[in-house]
XYZ file of C-alpha atoms in Angstrom:
84
model
C -10.225 1.298 -8.500
C -13.786 2.560 -8.183
C -15.267 5.680 -9.848
C -15.838 7.625 -6.671
C -14.878 11.152 -5.453
C -11.543 10.732 -3.482
C -11.027 13.786 -1.307
C -7.854 12.921 0.266
C -4.844 10.441 -0.143
C -1.714 9.948 1.922
C 1.144 7.555 1.390
C 3.550 6.989 4.202
C 6.691 4.819 4.276
C 8.447 3.526 7.347
C 12.059 2.262 6.755
C 13.527 -0.121 9.372
C 16.391 -2.529 9.137
C 15.440 -5.010 6.440
C 11.940 -3.587 6.058
C 9.932 -0.972 4.263
C 6.200 -0.530 5.473
C 3.872 1.407 3.256
C 0.631 2.832 4.723
C -2.050 4.505 2.493
C -4.950 6.483 3.750
C -7.764 7.355 1.563
C -10.864 9.539 2.211
C -14.023 10.174 0.180
C -17.493 11.714 0.399
C -18.725 8.796 -1.712
C -21.162 6.319 -0.425
C -18.882 3.296 -0.959
C -15.692 2.323 0.808
C -12.313 3.151 -0.251
C -10.618 -0.084 0.893
C -9.827 -1.167 -2.720
C -8.177 2.284 -3.446
C -6.015 1.962 -0.258
C -5.017 -1.634 -0.943
C -4.146 -0.825 -4.624
C -2.177 2.213 -3.453
C -0.190 -0.001 -0.903
C 0.542 -2.587 -3.571
C 1.764 0.064 -6.122
C 3.868 1.769 -3.487
C 5.508 -1.627 -2.602
C 6.014 -2.597 -6.158
C 7.827 0.683 -6.768
C 10.147 0.076 -3.802
C 10.823 -3.387 -5.032
C 11.784 -2.188 -8.463
C 14.167 0.490 -7.060
C 15.904 -1.906 -4.632
C 16.056 -5.281 -6.453
C 19.469 -4.776 -7.707
C 20.799 -4.971 -4.310
C 19.825 -8.524 -3.810
C 19.527 -10.135 -7.344
C 21.541 -13.516 -7.077
C 23.524 -15.166 -9.796
C 20.387 -17.001 -11.154
C 18.418 -13.675 -11.389
C 16.251 -14.289 -8.395
C 15.608 -12.436 -5.209
C 15.741 -14.962 -2.341
C 14.814 -12.762 0.413
C 12.867 -9.778 -0.926
C 9.030 -10.231 -0.710
C 5.808 -8.328 -0.448
C 3.344 -9.630 2.161
C 0.826 -8.701 4.678
C -1.245 -6.307 2.699
C -4.369 -5.679 4.673
C -6.914 -3.163 5.670
C -5.879 -2.078 9.268
C -8.594 0.194 9.985
C -11.890 1.691 8.434
C -13.559 4.837 9.779
C -16.954 5.347 8.450
C -18.197 8.970 8.559
C -21.835 9.343 8.180
C -23.204 11.881 5.896
C -24.831 14.768 7.566
C -27.812 16.716 6.053
């Protein structure tokens, strides 16, 4: 999302009955935050899941009455100060 030096990226999925939770952790030595990169990663991960499971719910009108993506948010930000 931003042109910054990403030094780490981790994508985790938690699968529960009727729920898939995606968590993305991003680290950087850059001077700006990586919230947008993490939010973009979660959205892309969940869109991929949606595409892979949509056939399970598609109704006779071509819609998905129960499947949704919601509550994409930043859960925690840890700011590391640069040391000289």
